[in-house]
CSV table of C-alpha atoms in Angstrom, one decimal:
chain,number,residue,atom,x,y,z
A,519,MET,CA,229.3,-51.4,-145.7
A,520,SER,CA,229.3,-50.8,-141.9
A,521,GLN,CA,227.1,-47.7,-140.2
A,522,ARG,CA,230.6,-46.1,-139.4
A,523,GLN,CA,231.5,-46.5,-143.2
A,524,LEU,CA,228.5,-44.8,-144.2
A,525,CYS,CA,228.8,-41.9,-141.9
A,526,ASP,CA,232.5,-41.3,-142.9
A,527,LEU,CA,231.5,-41.8,-146.8
A,528,LYS,CA,228.6,-39.0,-145.8
A,529,LEU,CA,230.9,-36.8,-144.0
A,530,LEU,CA,233.6,-37.3,-146.8
A,531,LEU,CA,231.3,-36.5,-149.6
A,532,ASN,CA,229.7,-33.4,-147.2
A,533,ARG,CA,232.8,-31.9,-147.0
A,534,ALA,CA,232.8,-30.4,-150.3
A,535,PHE,CA,230.2,-28.3,-149.3
A,536,TYR,CA,231.5,-25.7,-147.2
A,537,PRO,CA,230.8,-22.0,-145.9
A,538,LEU,CA,233.1,-19.5,-145.8
A,539,PHE,CA,232.4,-17.8,-142.2
A,540,ILE,CA,234.7,-14.8,-142.3
A,541,THR,CA,234.5,-12.7,-138.8
A,542,GLY,CA,236.1,-9.6,-137.6
A,543,LEU,CA,236.1,-6.0,-135.9
A,544,SER,CA,234.0,-3.5,-138.8
A,545,GLY,CA,236.6,-2.4,-140.9
A,546,SER,CA,238.7,-5.4,-140.7
A,547,GLY,CA,238.1,-6.0,-144.5
A,548,LYS,CA,235.1,-9.0,-144.4
A,549,SER,CA,232.6,-7.3,-146.7
A,550,THR,CA,235.7,-6.6,-149.1
A,551,LEU,CA,237.2,-9.6,-149.1
A,552,ALA,CA,233.5,-11.4,-149.2
A,553,LYS,CA,233.0,-9.5,-152.4
A,554,VAL,CA,236.4,-10.6,-153.9
A,555,LEU,CA,236.0,-14.4,-153.1
A,556,TYR,CA,232.0,-14.0,-154.4
A,557,VAL,CA,233.1,-12.7,-157.8
A,558,ARG,CA,236.0,-15.7,-157.9
A,559,PHE,CA,233.4,-18.5,-157.1
A,560,MET,CA,231.0,-16.9,-159.6
A,561,GLU,CA,233.7,-17.1,-162.3
A,562,MET,CA,234.6,-20.8,-161.4
A,563,ARG,CA,230.8,-21.5,-162.3
A,564,ALA,CA,231.1,-24.9,-160.1
A,565,ARG,CA,227.9,-24.1,-158.4
A,566,SER,CA,225.3,-21.3,-156.8
A,567,VAL,CA,226.9,-19.1,-154.8
A,568,SER,CA,225.3,-16.6,-152.0
A,569,LEU,CA,226.9,-13.7,-150.1
A,570,LEU,CA,225.3,-13.1,-146.5
A,571,ASP,CA,227.1,-9.7,-145.7
A,572,GLY,CA,226.8,-8.4,-142.1
A,573,ASP,CA,225.2,-5.2,-143.0
A,574,ILE,CA,222.9,-6.7,-145.8
A,575,VAL,CA,221.8,-9.2,-143.1
A,576,ARG,CA,221.1,-6.4,-140.8
A,577,LYS,CA,219.0,-4.5,-143.1
A,578,ASN,CA,217.1,-7.1,-144.8
A,579,LEU,CA,216.7,-10.1,-142.5
A,580,SER,CA,217.2,-8.6,-138.7
A,581,SER,CA,216.2,-4.9,-138.9
A,582,GLU,CA,213.9,-5.3,-136.0
A,583,LEU,CA,217.4,-6.4,-134.1
A,584,ASN,CA,218.9,-4.0,-131.4
A,585,PHE,CA,222.8,-4.5,-130.6
A,586,SER,CA,222.2,-6.1,-127.3
A,587,ARG,CA,224.1,-9.3,-126.7
A,588,ASP,CA,220.9,-11.7,-127.1
A,589,HIS,CA,220.1,-9.5,-129.9
A,590,ARG,CA,224.0,-9.9,-131.8
A,591,ASN,CA,223.6,-13.6,-131.2
A,592,LEU,CA,220.1,-14.0,-132.6
A,593,ASN,CA,221.1,-11.9,-136.1
A,594,VAL,CA,224.2,-14.6,-136.2
A,595,HIS,CA,222.0,-17.4,-135.3
A,596,ARG,CA,219.8,-16.3,-138.4
A,597,ILE,CA,222.9,-16.1,-140.6
A,598,GLY,CA,223.8,-19.4,-139.7
A,599,PHE,CA,220.6,-21.0,-140.1
A,600,VAL,CA,220.8,-19.9,-143.9
A,601,ALA,CA,224.0,-20.7,-144.2
A,602,SER,CA,223.3,-24.1,-143.2
A,603,GLU,CA,220.4,-24.2,-145.8
A,604,ILE,CA,222.6,-23.1,-148.3
A,605,THR,CA,225.1,-25.9,-147.7
A,606,LYS,CA,222.5,-28.5,-147.1
A,607,ASN,CA,221.1,-27.6,-151.0
A,608,ARG,CA,224.9,-27.9,-152.0
A,609,GLY,CA,225.6,-24.3,-152.3
A,610,ILE,CA,228.4,-22.0,-151.8
A,611,VAL,CA,228.0,-19.6,-148.9
A,612,ILE,CA,230.0,-16.8,-147.8
A,613,CYS,CA,229.0,-14.9,-144.5
A,614,ALA,CA,230.8,-11.6,-143.6
A,615,PRO,CA,229.3,-10.7,-139.8
A,616,ILE,CA,231.0,-8.9,-137.0
A,617,ALA,CA,229.9,-12.1,-134.8
A,618,PRO,CA,231.9,-11.2,-131.8
A,619,TYR,CA,230.9,-14.2,-129.4
A,620,GLY,CA,232.8,-17.5,-129.5
A,621,GLN,CA,229.5,-19.0,-128.5
A,622,SER,CA,227.5,-17.9,-131.1
A,623,ARG,CA,230.1,-18.5,-133.7
A,624,HIS,CA,230.4,-22.4,-132.4
A,625,THR,CA,226.8,-22.5,-132.7
A,626,VAL,CA,226.6,-21.8,-136.1
A,627,ARG,CA,229.8,-24.2,-136.5
A,628,GLU,CA,227.5,-27.0,-135.1
A,629,MET,CA,224.4,-26.0,-137.4
A,630,ILE,CA,226.5,-26.3,-140.2
A,631,LEU,CA,228.8,-29.3,-139.7
A,632,PRO,CA,226.1,-32.1,-140.6
A,633,TYR,CA,226.0,-30.8,-144.2
A,634,GLY,CA,229.7,-30.1,-145.1
A,635,GLY,CA,232.9,-28.3,-143.6
A,636,PHE,CA,233.2,-24.8,-142.2
A,637,ILE,CA,235.8,-22.8,-142.4
A,638,GLU,CA,236.2,-19.8,-140.4
A,639,VAL,CA,238.2,-16.7,-141.2
A,640,PHE,CA,239.2,-14.6,-138.8
A,641,MET,CA,240.3,-11.0,-139.9
A,642,SER,CA,242.9,-10.2,-137.0
A,643,THR,CA,243.2,-6.6,-138.9
A,644,PRO,CA,244.4,-4.6,-135.7
A,645,LEU,CA,241.7,-2.3,-134.2
A,646,GLU,CA,244.1,1.0,-134.9
A,647,ILE,CA,243.8,0.2,-138.8
A,648,CYS,CA,240.0,-0.5,-138.5
A,649,GLU,CA,239.4,2.9,-136.9
A,650,GLN,CA,241.5,4.5,-139.6
A,651,ARG,CA,239.0,2.9,-142.1
A,652,ASP,CA,235.7,3.7,-140.2
A,653,ARG,CA,233.9,4.8,-143.3
A,654,LYS,CA,230.8,4.5,-141.1
A,655,GLY,CA,232.1,6.8,-138.3
A,656,ILE,CA,231.5,4.4,-135.8
A,657,TYR,CA,234.4,4.0,-133.8
A,658,ALA,CA,234.8,8.0,-133.9
A,659,LYS,CA,231.4,7.9,-132.4
A,660,ALA,CA,232.3,5.6,-129.7
A,661,ARG,CA,235.4,7.3,-128.7
A,662,ALA,CA,233.1,10.3,-128.4
A,663,GLY,CA,230.9,8.6,-126.2
A,664,ILE,CA,227.9,9.5,-128.8
A,665,MET,CA,227.5,5.6,-129.4
A,666,LYS,CA,227.0,2.6,-127.0
A,667,GLY,CA,228.0,-0.9,-127.7
A,668,VAL,CA,230.4,-0.8,-130.2
A,669,THR,CA,232.3,-3.9,-130.7
A,670,GLY,CA,236.1,-3.4,-130.0
A,671,ILE,CA,235.5,-0.2,-128.1
A,672,ASP,CA,232.8,-0.7,-125.4
A,673,ASP,CA,231.7,-4.4,-126.3
A,674,PRO,CA,234.0,-7.1,-126.4
A,675,TYR,CA,235.1,-9.3,-129.9
A,676,GLU,CA,236.2,-12.5,-128.5
A,677,THR,CA,238.8,-13.5,-130.5
A,678,PRO,CA,238.3,-17.0,-132.5
A,679,GLN,CA,240.9,-19.6,-130.6
A,680,SER,CA,241.4,-21.7,-133.4
A,681,PRO,CA,239.9,-20.4,-136.7
A,682,GLU,CA,241.0,-22.3,-139.9
A,683,LEU,CA,242.6,-19.0,-141.2
A,684,SER,CA,243.5,-15.7,-139.7
A,685,ILE,CA,244.2,-13.1,-142.3
A,686,ASP,CA,245.6,-9.4,-141.4
A,687,THR,CA,244.1,-7.0,-144.1
A,688,ASN,CA,247.2,-4.3,-143.0
A,689,GLN,CA,249.4,-6.9,-144.4
A,690,LEU,CA,247.9,-8.3,-147.4
A,691,THR,CA,245.5,-6.8,-150.2
A,692,PRO,CA,242.1,-8.2,-150.6
A,693,THR,CA,243.3,-9.9,-153.8
A,694,GLU,CA,246.3,-11.7,-151.6
A,695,ALA,CA,243.8,-12.7,-149.0
A,696,ALA,CA,241.6,-14.3,-151.3
A,697,GLN,CA,244.3,-16.2,-153.0
A,698,GLU,CA,245.2,-17.2,-149.4
A,699,ILE,CA,241.7,-18.7,-148.8
A,700,PHE,CA,241.8,-20.7,-152.3
A,701,LEU,CA,245.3,-21.9,-151.6
A,702,PHE,CA,243.9,-23.2,-148.2
A,703,LEU,CA,240.7,-24.8,-149.8
A,704,GLU,CA,242.9,-26.5,-152.6
A,705,GLU,CA,245.1,-28.0,-149.8
A,706,GLN,CA,242.2,-28.9,-147.6
A,707,GLY,CA,241.0,-30.9,-150.7
A,708,TYR,CA,237.7,-28.5,-151.0
A,709,ILE,CA,238.4,-27.6,-154.4
A,710,ARG,CA,240.4,-28.8,-157.1
């Protein structure tokens, strides 16, 4: 077998291991979808499953970081590193950060691809709907000028250019959105 064939075989085998990287505005449904997916994967009992929710990672892994562009990128980089380690060790990882900048999402993709596939899920829920769901009150504070640097208000969210999936939770329930993801995984040969 040639070196090229060995490399192709390795990539094919690694493709069975993948993170789901769910990105979108606060209130777009990332955490809710991630929790539904986590339960579904746990029910499959195929391999270990980890959930890296943006708020939980911020609290436990990146609590010293602020919300500057550099620190947001560092937070996403940390999530990517942990996800790559889980993927490398044949686990399933569901990541659900805002991850507002395209370059940091690209960096995470590049970190993980040597160990498996990468599935970016863009939560395309409109800002108006996210603001209506504003459980944390961040959009209201940003609109009132009390809070600065809020993604989607006075800090940009760079829409993914070619995500593997785009989901608008204004149009789908969390269960329906999870089903869309599982259908994609089956169609692409990630799960059977």
